[in-house]
Amino acid sequence: MEFSYVNQTQIHFGKGQIASIKNSIPKDQKVLMLYGGGSIKKNSVYDQVVQALAEHDWLEFSGIEPNPTMETLDKAVALAKQEGVQYILAVGGGSVIDGSKYVAAASLYQGEGWDILQGKYQAKTALPIGAILTLPATGSESNPAAVITKAATQEKLSFYNPIVRPVFAVLDADVMKTLPERQLINGLLDAWVHVCEQYLTYPTGAMVQDGYAETLLKNLLALAAGFENRDTDNWRENLMWTANQALNGLIGAGVPQDWATHMIGHELTALYGVDHARSLTLIQPALLRNQLTAKRAKLEQMGQQVFGLAASDDLAVKTIDAIENFYLSLKADTRFSPEGEDKTSSIERLMKQVEAHGLLAIGENQAITLKEIREILNSVIK
Ligand code: NZQ
Ligand code: ZN
């Protein structure tokens, strides 16, 4: 086990914490507030932010869409450059926070922002970011990752850079009260798969990472089982904190990671607009079955520790069935039929993108090659 670990994002958790941004952002910094399609205007989050920024010089940019596009974000970059913005305040879910990371880095770069996604430019500087989270799911509020879409070419790519990890994040679970049920379930599922990507690999005897990952998975199962309590502070707060911990770097430190489900899932979102979390439930059970031998030991461990299954010869298979049934119980599909397109052309189109994006050997053993991805898509697409 070898790693360097730091997560410098300061978390302000709990009711009324939006007001704390007043002191978290230096008063002499010009702030650009970024947000999405307007949900924050319907639940008083916008008003709370405006009140908290009363002593700051600030401006706003709205309209960052789910699966944020470079095309929209470049307009925010132009505004930030023109206005001499010094601090980015992201108010929203993973899309707005990811988008703010792009804006923060691209605003201090003279070239094309897309270079960051293509790995042509590794940012050494970026504007500081503060985040007010309105949808617990991605962990973006305290991690260094961002996923951005180029609408023109239907490409969805990610970048990782510690320079864009938010300085602070406000996690007030009250903001979740207006979340549509579908988004609440998406958050739960995305957090679940984030833990799986860092846990369902092969055993390394990392007791802290495994034990904490199992706790987070059990939390998510319990929250799903107690879904009727979703309109309580306790339920909301537990989902918000669990989703944050699922992807803040801790459980993945020093252990093998997979992320193949995410990489293939991003292609489904880019081509067919499938919600991020739903793309994962489509791909993951088929991927686990495809990689059964390599993942058997961890699947067995998960079966016993998370689902409470008894030891048996087919425990790994039963664990995958339990995962799939968990998704189906939340009305998340595990098979996909593209509208107006037959199975063969859909697979060909997806494989073309997969190849173009260099997904030639992915997963913890680099054992998921084009052949395996095709097999996986063949099981998923109807
Ligand atoms: O745009 P508004 O009007 O705010 O509406 C949003 C959006 O339509 C709405 N919403 C958010 N908070 C709300 C609310 N509606 C009512 N009440 C609230 N409190 O929810 C919709 C979805 O928002 P979005 O931000 O797109 O969802 P999510 O947080 O699931 O983010 C998904 C994006 O994050 C990326 C995904 O690929 C996707 O682009 N990811 C980022 C990761 C990271 N940075 O580490 C990792 C993830 O695996 C993921 O790939
Ligand atoms: Zn995810």
Coordinates of C-alpha atoms and ligand atoms in Angstrom, one line a residue:
M1 CA 0.0 0.0 0.0
E2 CA 1.6 3.3 -1.1
F3 CA -0.1 6.6 -1.4
S4 CA 0.0 10.3 -0.7
Y5 CA -3.3 11.5 0.6
V6 CA -4.7 15.0 1.1
N7 CA -8.2 16.3 0.8
Q8 CA -8.0 20.0 1.5
T9 CA -11.7 20.9 0.8
Q10 CA -13.2 22.4 3.9
I11 CA -16.7 20.9 4.5
H12 CA -19.4 23.1 6.0
F13 CA -22.1 20.5 6.8
G14 CA -25.6 21.2 8.1
K15 CA -28.6 23.6 8.2
G16 CA -27.9 27.2 7.6
Q17 CA -24.4 26.7 6.4
I18 CA -24.8 28.6 3.1
A19 CA -24.4 31.7 5.1
S20 CA -20.8 30.6 6.0
I21 CA -19.6 31.5 2.4
K22 CA -19.6 35.1 3.6
N23 CA -16.4 34.4 5.5
S24 CA -15.0 31.6 3.3
I25 CA -14.5 33.8 0.2
P26 CA -12.1 36.7 0.7
K27 CA -14.1 40.0 0.5
D28 CA -11.6 41.6 -2.0
Q29 CA -12.1 38.8 -4.6
K30 CA -14.5 39.3 -7.5
V31 CA -16.8 36.3 -7.6
L32 CA -18.5 34.5 -10.5
M33 CA -21.5 32.4 -9.3
L34 CA -22.3 29.6 -11.7
Y35 CA -25.5 27.6 -11.7
G36 CA -27.7 25.4 -13.8
G37 CA -31.2 25.5 -15.2
G38 CA -32.8 27.4 -12.3
S39 CA -33.7 24.8 -9.6
I40 CA -31.9 27.0 -7.1
K41 CA -34.4 29.8 -7.7
K42 CA -37.3 27.6 -6.7
N43 CA -35.9 26.4 -3.3
S44 CA -34.4 29.6 -1.7
V45 CA -30.8 28.5 -2.4
Y46 CA -30.3 31.4 -4.8
D47 CA -31.7 33.9 -2.2
Q48 CA -29.5 32.5 0.5
V49 CA -26.4 32.9 -1.7
V50 CA -27.3 36.4 -2.7
Q51 CA -27.7 37.3 1.0
A52 CA -24.4 35.7 1.9
L53 CA -22.6 37.6 -0.9
A54 CA -24.0 41.0 0.2
E55 CA -20.6 42.3 0.9
H56 CA -18.9 40.9 -2.2
D57 CA -18.5 42.1 -5.7
W58 CA -20.1 39.3 -7.7
L59 CA -21.8 38.4 -11.0
E60 CA -23.6 35.3 -12.2
F61 CA -23.7 32.9 -15.1
S62 CA -26.6 30.4 -15.4
G63 CA -27.7 27.7 -17.8
I64 CA -25.1 25.0 -17.2
E65 CA -26.9 21.9 -18.4
P66 CA -26.8 18.4 -16.9
N67 CA -23.7 16.7 -18.5
P68 CA -22.2 20.2 -19.0
T69 CA -21.0 21.2 -22.4
M70 CA -17.8 22.9 -23.4
E71 CA -19.9 25.1 -25.7
T72 CA -21.9 26.6 -22.7
L73 CA -18.9 26.7 -20.4
D74 CA -16.7 28.6 -22.9
K75 CA -19.2 31.4 -22.6
A76 CA -18.6 31.5 -18.8
V77 CA -14.9 31.4 -19.5
A78 CA -15.2 34.4 -21.8
L79 CA -17.2 36.3 -19.1
A80 CA -14.7 35.4 -16.4
K81 CA -11.8 36.7 -18.5
Q82 CA -13.6 39.9 -19.5
E83 CA -14.7 40.7 -16.0
G84 CA -11.4 39.8 -14.3
V85 CA -13.1 37.2 -12.0
Q86 CA -11.0 35.9 -9.1
Y87 CA -13.2 33.3 -7.5
I88 CA -15.7 30.8 -8.8
L89 CA -18.8 29.8 -6.7
A90 CA -20.5 26.7 -8.1
V91 CA -24.1 26.3 -6.9
G92 CA -25.6 23.0 -8.1
G93 CA -25.1 19.3 -8.6
G94 CA -22.2 17.5 -10.2
S95 CA -22.7 19.1 -13.6
V96 CA -22.4 22.7 -12.3
I97 CA -19.4 21.8 -10.0
D98 CA -17.6 19.9 -12.8
G99 CA -18.4 22.8 -15.2
S100 CA -16.9 25.2 -12.7
K101 CA -13.7 23.2 -12.6
Y102 CA -13.4 23.6 -16.3
V103 CA -14.1 27.3 -16.1
A104 CA -11.6 27.8 -13.2
A105 CA -8.8 26.2 -15.2
A106 CA -9.7 27.5 -18.7
S107 CA -10.1 31.1 -17.5
L108 CA -6.3 31.2 -16.8
Y109 CA -5.4 29.7 -20.1
Q110 CA -5.0 31.4 -23.5
G111 CA -5.6 28.2 -25.6
E112 CA -8.8 26.2 -26.2
G113 CA -10.4 24.9 -23.0
W114 CA -11.0 21.5 -24.7
D115 CA -7.2 21.0 -24.6
I116 CA -7.7 20.3 -20.9
L117 CA -9.9 17.3 -21.7
Q118 CA -7.6 16.0 -24.4
G119 CA -4.6 16.1 -22.0
K120 CA -2.9 18.7 -24.2
Y121 CA -2.9 21.2 -21.3
Q122 CA -2.2 20.3 -17.7
A123 CA -3.3 23.3 -15.7
K124 CA -0.8 24.5 -13.1
T125 CA -3.1 27.4 -12.0
A126 CA -6.8 27.8 -11.7
L127 CA -9.2 30.2 -10.0
P128 CA -10.2 29.0 -6.5
I129 CA -13.6 27.3 -6.4
G130 CA -16.2 27.2 -3.6
A131 CA -19.1 24.7 -4.0
I132 CA -22.7 24.7 -2.7
L133 CA -23.9 21.2 -3.3
T134 CA -27.6 20.8 -4.2
L135 CA -27.6 17.1 -5.3
P136 CA -25.6 14.5 -3.5
A137 CA -24.2 12.0 -6.0
T138 CA -20.9 12.6 -7.7
G139 CA -18.5 13.7 -4.8
S140 CA -17.4 16.5 -7.2
E141 CA -17.7 19.0 -4.3
S142 CA -14.5 17.7 -2.7
N143 CA -12.7 15.9 -5.4
P144 CA -10.3 16.8 -8.3
A145 CA -12.4 15.3 -11.2
A146 CA -14.6 16.8 -13.8
V147 CA -16.5 15.3 -16.8
I148 CA -17.3 17.6 -19.7
T149 CA -19.2 17.0 -22.9
K150 CA -18.4 18.4 -26.3
A151 CA -21.8 18.7 -27.9
A152 CA -20.5 19.1 -31.5
T153 CA -18.9 15.7 -31.5
Q154 CA -20.9 14.0 -28.8
E155 CA -17.9 13.3 -26.7
K156 CA -17.9 13.0 -22.9
L157 CA -14.4 13.1 -21.4
S158 CA -13.0 13.6 -18.0
F159 CA -10.0 15.3 -16.4
Y160 CA -8.4 15.1 -12.9
N161 CA -6.3 17.9 -11.5
P162 CA -5.8 18.7 -7.8
I163 CA -5.6 22.4 -8.7
V164 CA -9.4 22.4 -9.3
R165 CA -10.4 20.6 -6.1
P166 CA -12.8 23.1 -4.3
V167 CA -11.4 25.1 -1.4
F168 CA -14.7 24.6 0.5
A169 CA -18.0 22.9 0.0
V170 CA -21.3 23.6 1.7
L171 CA -23.4 20.5 2.4
D172 CA -26.8 21.6 3.7
A173 CA -29.2 18.7 3.2
D174 CA -32.2 21.0 3.3
V175 CA -31.5 21.9 -0.3
M176 CA -32.4 18.3 -1.3
K177 CA -36.1 18.9 -0.4
T178 CA -36.9 19.9 -4.0
L179 CA -35.0 17.1 -5.7
P180 CA -37.2 15.0 -8.0
E181 CA -37.4 11.4 -6.9
R182 CA -35.5 10.3 -10.0
Q183 CA -32.5 12.5 -9.1
L184 CA -32.5 11.3 -5.5
I185 CA -32.3 7.7 -6.8
N186 CA -29.6 8.7 -9.3
G187 CA -27.6 10.1 -6.5
L188 CA -27.9 7.0 -4.4
L189 CA -27.0 4.8 -7.4
D190 CA -24.0 6.9 -8.5
A191 CA -22.5 6.9 -5.0
W192 CA -23.0 3.1 -4.9
V193 CA -21.2 2.5 -8.1
H194 CA -18.4 4.9 -7.0
V195 CA -17.7 2.7 -4.0
C196 CA -17.9 -0.4 -6.2
E197 CA -15.3 1.0 -8.7
Q198 CA -12.8 1.3 -5.9
Y199 CA -13.7 -1.9 -4.0
L200 CA -14.8 -4.6 -6.5
T201 CA -11.4 -5.4 -7.9
Y202 CA -9.0 -7.9 -6.2
P203 CA -8.1 -8.3 -2.6
T204 CA -5.1 -6.5 -1.2
G205 CA -5.9 -6.8 2.5
A206 CA -6.5 -3.1 2.9
M207 CA -8.7 -3.2 6.0
V208 CA -9.5 0.5 6.3
Q209 CA -10.4 1.0 2.6
D210 CA -12.4 -2.3 2.4
G211 CA -14.1 -1.8 5.8
Y212 CA -15.1 1.8 5.1
A213 CA -16.3 0.9 1.6
E214 CA -18.5 -1.8 3.0
T215 CA -20.0 0.6 5.5
L216 CA -20.8 3.1 2.8
L217 CA -22.4 0.3 0.7
K218 CA -24.5 -0.8 3.7
N219 CA -25.6 2.8 4.3
L220 CA -26.8 3.0 0.7
L221 CA -28.7 -0.3 0.9
A222 CA -30.3 0.9 4.2
L223 CA -31.3 4.3 2.7
A224 CA -32.8 2.5 -0.3
A225 CA -34.7 0.1 2.0
G226 CA -35.9 3.0 4.1
F227 CA -36.8 5.1 1.0
E228 CA -40.2 5.9 2.6
N229 CA -38.2 8.1 5.1
R230 CA -36.6 10.2 2.4
D231 CA -38.4 13.3 3.5
T232 CA -36.6 13.4 6.8
D233 CA -33.4 15.3 7.9
N234 CA -31.8 12.1 8.9
W235 CA -32.3 10.3 5.6
R236 CA -31.2 13.3 3.6
E237 CA -28.1 14.0 5.7
N238 CA -27.0 10.4 5.6
L239 CA -27.2 10.3 1.8
M240 CA -25.4 13.6 1.5
W241 CA -22.5 12.6 3.7
T242 CA -22.3 9.0 2.3
A243 CA -22.2 10.2 -1.3
N244 CA -19.4 12.7 -0.4
Q245 CA -17.3 10.0 1.3
A246 CA -17.8 7.6 -1.6
L247 CA -15.7 9.7 -3.9
N248 CA -13.5 12.0 -1.9
G249 CA -10.3 9.9 -2.4
L250 CA -10.2 8.1 0.9
I251 CA -11.4 4.6 0.1
G252 CA -9.5 4.6 -3.2
A253 CA -6.1 5.5 -1.6
G254 CA -3.5 2.9 -2.2
V255 CA -5.9 0.2 -3.6
P256 CA -6.6 -0.9 -7.2
Q257 CA -9.4 0.9 -9.0
D258 CA -11.6 -0.2 -11.9
W259 CA -13.7 2.7 -13.4
A260 CA -14.5 0.7 -16.6
T261 CA -18.2 0.9 -15.9
H262 CA -18.0 4.7 -15.8
M263 CA -15.9 4.9 -18.9
I264 CA -18.3 2.8 -21.0
G265 CA -21.3 4.5 -19.3
H266 CA -20.1 7.9 -20.4
E267 CA -20.4 6.7 -24.0
L268 CA -24.0 5.8 -23.5
T269 CA -24.7 9.3 -22.0
A270 CA -22.8 11.0 -24.9
L271 CA -24.7 9.2 -27.6
Y272 CA -28.1 8.6 -26.1
G273 CA -28.4 11.1 -23.3
V274 CA -28.9 8.4 -20.6
D275 CA -28.7 9.9 -17.1
H276 CA -25.2 9.4 -15.7
A277 CA -26.3 7.1 -12.9
R278 CA -28.6 5.1 -15.2
S279 CA -25.7 4.5 -17.6
L280 CA -23.9 2.8 -14.7
T281 CA -26.7 0.4 -13.7
L282 CA -27.0 -0.6 -17.4
I283 CA -23.3 -1.5 -17.8
Q284 CA -22.2 -2.7 -14.4
P285 CA -24.0 -6.1 -13.9
A286 CA -22.9 -7.2 -17.4
L287 CA -19.4 -6.0 -16.8
L288 CA -19.1 -7.9 -13.5
R289 CA -20.4 -11.1 -15.1
N290 CA -17.8 -10.6 -17.9
Q291 CA -15.1 -10.2 -15.3
L292 CA -16.3 -12.8 -12.9
T293 CA -13.1 -14.7 -12.6
A294 CA -10.9 -11.7 -11.9
K295 CA -13.4 -10.2 -9.4
R296 CA -14.6 -13.4 -7.7
A297 CA -12.8 -12.9 -4.4
K298 CA -14.0 -9.4 -3.9
L299 CA -17.5 -10.3 -5.1
E300 CA -17.6 -13.0 -2.5
Q301 CA -16.4 -10.6 0.2
M302 CA -19.1 -8.1 -0.8
G303 CA -21.8 -10.9 -0.8
Q304 CA -21.0 -11.8 2.8
Q305 CA -20.1 -8.4 4.3
V306 CA -22.6 -6.2 2.5
F307 CA -25.6 -8.4 1.5
G308 CA -25.2 -10.9 4.3
L309 CA -25.2 -13.9 2.0
A310 CA -23.9 -17.3 3.1
A311 CA -20.7 -18.8 1.7
S312 CA -21.4 -21.0 -1.3
D313 CA -19.7 -22.1 -4.6
D314 CA -21.8 -19.6 -6.5
L315 CA -21.6 -16.7 -4.1
A316 CA -20.0 -14.3 -6.6
V317 CA -22.8 -15.0 -9.1
K318 CA -25.4 -14.4 -6.3
T319 CA -23.7 -11.2 -5.3
I320 CA -24.0 -9.9 -8.9
D321 CA -27.7 -11.0 -8.9
A322 CA -28.2 -9.1 -5.6
I323 CA -26.6 -5.9 -7.1
E324 CA -28.8 -6.2 -10.2
N325 CA -31.9 -6.8 -8.0
F326 CA -31.0 -3.7 -6.0
Y327 CA -31.0 -1.6 -9.2
L328 CA -34.3 -3.1 -10.4
S329 CA -35.9 -2.5 -7.0
L330 CA -35.1 1.2 -7.6
K331 CA -36.6 1.0 -11.1
A332 CA -33.2 1.5 -12.7
D333 CA -32.8 -0.6 -15.8
T334 CA -30.0 -3.1 -16.5
R335 CA -30.9 -3.5 -20.2
F336 CA -31.1 -0.8 -22.8
S337 CA -33.0 -0.5 -26.1
P338 CA -31.9 2.5 -28.1
E339 CA -34.8 4.3 -29.6
G340 CA -35.2 4.0 -33.4
E341 CA -31.9 2.1 -33.8
D342 CA -31.3 -1.6 -34.1
K343 CA -28.9 -3.5 -31.8
T344 CA -26.1 -4.0 -34.3
S345 CA -25.9 -0.4 -35.4
S346 CA -26.0 0.8 -31.8
I347 CA -23.1 -1.5 -30.8
E348 CA -21.1 -0.4 -33.8
R349 CA -21.7 3.3 -33.1
L350 CA -20.7 2.8 -29.4
M351 CA -17.6 0.8 -30.3
K352 CA -16.4 3.5 -32.7
Q353 CA -16.6 6.0 -29.8
V354 CA -15.0 3.6 -27.4
E355 CA -12.1 3.1 -29.8
A356 CA -11.7 6.8 -30.6
H357 CA -11.4 7.6 -26.9
G358 CA -8.7 5.0 -26.4
L359 CA -10.6 2.6 -24.1
L360 CA -8.4 -0.2 -25.3
A361 CA -7.4 -1.8 -22.0
I362 CA -9.4 -0.7 -19.0
G363 CA -10.3 -2.0 -15.6
E364 CA -8.0 -2.8 -12.7
N365 CA -6.1 -5.4 -14.7
Q366 CA -6.3 -3.6 -18.0
A367 CA -8.2 -6.8 -19.1
I368 CA -11.3 -5.1 -20.5
T369 CA -10.3 -4.6 -24.1
L370 CA -12.4 -3.9 -27.2
K371 CA -13.4 -7.5 -27.3
E372 CA -14.8 -7.5 -23.7
I373 CA -16.5 -4.2 -24.2
R374 CA -18.2 -5.5 -27.3
E375 CA -19.3 -8.6 -25.3
I376 CA -20.6 -6.4 -22.5
L377 CA -22.6 -4.1 -24.9
N378 CA -24.0 -7.2 -26.5
S379 CA -25.5 -8.3 -23.2
V380 CA -26.7 -4.9 -22.3
I381 CA -28.3 -3.7 -25.6
K382 CA -31.6 -5.2 -26.6
Ligands
NZQ1 O1 -29.9 22.6 -13.5 P1 -30.8 22.7 -12.4 O2 -32.0 23.5 -12.7 O3 -30.1 23.1 -11.1 O4 -31.4 21.2 -12.2 C1 -30.6 20.1 -11.9 C2 -30.5 19.1 -13.1 O5 -31.6 19.2 -14.0 C3 -31.4 19.2 -10.9 N1 -31.2 19.6 -9.5 C4 -30.0 19.7 -8.9 N2 -30.2 20.1 -7.6 C5 -31.5 20.2 -7.4 C6 -32.1 19.9 -8.7 N3 -33.5 19.9 -8.8 C7 -34.2 20.3 -7.7 N4 -33.7 20.5 -6.5 C8 -32.3 20.5 -6.3 N5 -31.8 20.7 -5.1 O6 -30.9 17.9 -11.1 C9 -30.6 17.7 -12.5 C10 -29.3 16.9 -12.6 O7 -28.2 17.7 -12.1 P2 -26.7 17.2 -12.3 O8 -25.8 18.2 -11.7 O9 -26.5 16.9 -13.8 O10 -26.6 15.8 -11.6 P3 -25.4 15.0 -10.9 O11 -25.1 15.6 -9.6 O12 -25.8 13.6 -10.9 O13 -24.2 15.2 -11.9 C11 -24.0 14.4 -13.0 C12 -22.7 14.9 -13.8 O14 -21.6 14.6 -13.0 C13 -20.6 13.8 -13.7 C14 -21.5 13.0 -14.6 O15 -20.8 12.4 -15.7 C15 -22.5 14.1 -15.0 O16 -22.0 14.9 -16.1 N6 -19.8 13.0 -12.8 C16 -18.8 13.7 -12.1 C17 -17.9 13.1 -11.3 C18 -16.9 13.8 -10.5 N7 -16.7 15.0 -10.8 O17 -16.1 13.2 -9.7 C19 -18.0 11.6 -11.0 C20 -19.3 11.0 -11.5 O18 -19.0 9.6 -11.7 C21 -19.9 11.6 -12.7 O19 -19.3 11.1 -13.9
ZN2 ZN -20.5 8.4 -11.3

